[in-house]
Amino acid sequence: MAKKYAILPDQNAEKYGYAPTRFRIRALRDIPEHGVKAGDLGGFVQSERNLSQTGAAWIADLASATDRSHVGGDSLLSGSAKMTGDSRADGRSRLSVTRTSVVALSSRTMPLSPGSTMSATLPSFGTTRKF
């Protein structure tokens, strides 16, 4: 099966001499469930283990999945949402953080392992809330 997305190199890492901890993704095929077209930029991952190459799962906008977190199934992580630790979004989970809503979740299951966190930083208020 062909890959759904590519992980882009951090072009500023060499220029400024730092080791990147997350990388932007680019869609290699359309994902109509989330309005994604081939070539669209997505959010950020630490490695390929954070976002499934199968199904319609997608990370959009400035959202990120790092550590051992995983976005799979037909899930969508968007806005400025962050998944860390061992957290998982499967099925048709939706996690979105915007300026006007703290967190919007819709799913039958969105299991979080002990010690995992999802946090939202609201740009207009500069506050963080962990769930």
Coordinates of C-alpha atoms in Angstrom, one line a residue:
M1 CA 0.0 0.0 0.0
A2 CA 1.2 3.5 -0.9
K3 CA 2.1 5.9 1.9
K4 CA -0.5 8.5 2.9
Y5 CA 2.0 11.2 4.0
A6 CA 5.6 12.1 4.0
I7 CA 7.6 13.6 6.9
L8 CA 9.4 16.7 5.8
P9 CA 12.9 17.6 6.8
D10 CA 13.4 20.6 9.2
Q11 CA 15.3 23.0 7.0
N12 CA 16.1 25.3 9.8
A13 CA 17.8 22.6 11.9
E14 CA 21.1 22.7 9.9
K15 CA 20.9 26.5 9.5
Y16 CA 20.5 27.2 13.2
G17 CA 22.3 24.1 14.6
Y18 CA 19.6 22.3 16.6
A19 CA 18.1 18.8 16.6
P20 CA 14.4 18.9 15.7
T21 CA 12.0 17.0 17.9
R22 CA 9.0 17.2 15.5
F23 CA 8.5 17.4 11.8
R24 CA 5.7 18.7 9.5
I25 CA 3.9 16.3 7.3
R26 CA 2.6 16.5 3.7
A27 CA -0.3 14.5 2.3
L28 CA 0.7 12.2 -0.6
R29 CA -2.9 11.4 -1.4
D30 CA -6.3 12.8 -0.9
I31 CA -8.1 12.2 2.4
P32 CA -11.7 13.3 1.6
E33 CA -13.0 12.5 5.1
H34 CA -11.0 15.5 6.4
G35 CA -10.9 17.7 3.2
V36 CA -7.2 17.0 2.7
K37 CA -5.8 17.1 -0.9
A38 CA -2.5 15.5 -2.0
G39 CA 0.2 18.1 -1.4
D40 CA -1.5 19.8 1.6
L41 CA 0.7 20.5 4.6
G42 CA -0.4 18.9 7.8
G43 CA 0.6 19.2 11.5
F44 CA 3.6 17.7 13.2
V45 CA 4.9 14.3 14.3
Q46 CA 8.0 13.1 16.0
S47 CA 8.2 10.0 13.9
E48 CA 6.1 7.8 11.6
R49 CA 4.9 5.8 14.6
N50 CA 2.7 8.8 15.6
L51 CA 0.4 8.8 12.6
S52 CA -1.0 5.7 10.8
Q53 CA -0.2 5.4 7.1
T54 CA -3.5 3.6 6.7
G55 CA -7.1 4.7 7.1
A56 CA -8.1 8.4 7.1
A57 CA -6.3 9.5 10.3
W58 CA -4.8 13.0 9.9
I59 CA -3.0 15.6 11.9
A60 CA -3.8 19.1 10.6
D61 CA -3.0 22.8 11.3
L62 CA -0.5 23.2 14.1
A63 CA -1.5 20.1 16.0
S64 CA 1.2 17.6 17.0
A65 CA 1.6 14.0 18.1
T66 CA 4.9 13.1 19.9
D67 CA 6.5 10.6 22.2
R68 CA 4.6 7.3 21.9
S69 CA 1.2 8.8 21.1
H70 CA -0.6 7.5 18.1
V71 CA -3.4 8.8 15.8
G72 CA -5.1 6.0 13.9
G73 CA -8.4 4.9 12.3
D74 CA -10.3 7.8 10.9
S75 CA -9.2 10.2 13.7
L76 CA -8.4 13.9 13.3
L77 CA -6.1 16.0 15.4
S78 CA -6.4 19.7 14.6
G79 CA -6.0 23.3 15.7
S80 CA -3.2 23.5 18.2
A81 CA -4.0 20.2 19.9
K82 CA -1.1 18.2 21.3
M83 CA -0.9 14.5 22.0
T84 CA 2.0 13.1 24.2
G85 CA 3.0 10.2 26.2
D86 CA 1.2 6.9 25.4
S87 CA -2.1 8.6 24.3
R88 CA -4.1 7.1 21.4
A89 CA -6.8 8.5 19.2
D90 CA -8.6 5.7 17.3
G91 CA -11.9 5.1 15.6
R92 CA -13.4 8.4 14.6
S93 CA -11.9 10.5 17.4
R94 CA -11.7 14.2 17.0
L95 CA -9.4 16.5 19.1
S96 CA -9.3 20.1 18.2
V97 CA -8.1 23.2 20.1
T98 CA -8.9 26.7 18.8
R99 CA -9.0 30.2 20.3
T100 CA -12.7 30.0 21.0
S101 CA -13.0 26.4 22.4
V102 CA -10.8 24.8 24.8
V103 CA -11.2 21.2 23.6
A104 CA -13.8 19.5 21.3
L105 CA -13.8 15.8 21.5
S106 CA -16.1 13.4 19.7
S107 CA -15.6 9.7 19.8
R108 CA -17.0 6.5 21.3
T109 CA -13.5 5.8 22.7
M110 CA -10.4 7.8 23.1
P111 CA -8.3 5.8 25.5
L112 CA -5.5 7.5 27.4
S113 CA -2.9 5.4 29.1
P114 CA -1.8 6.3 32.7
G115 CA 0.7 9.1 32.6
S116 CA -0.4 10.4 29.2
T117 CA -1.5 14.0 28.7
M118 CA -3.3 16.0 26.1
S119 CA -2.8 19.8 26.6
A120 CA -4.1 22.9 24.9
T121 CA -2.4 26.2 24.8
L122 CA -4.8 29.0 24.0
P123 CA -2.8 31.6 22.0
S124 CA -5.0 34.6 23.1
F125 CA -4.7 33.7 26.8
G126 CA -1.3 31.9 27.0
T127 CA -2.7 29.3 29.4
T128 CA -2.4 25.5 29.3
R129 CA -4.9 23.0 30.5
K130 CA -4.1 19.3 30.8
F131 CA -6.7 16.6 30.3

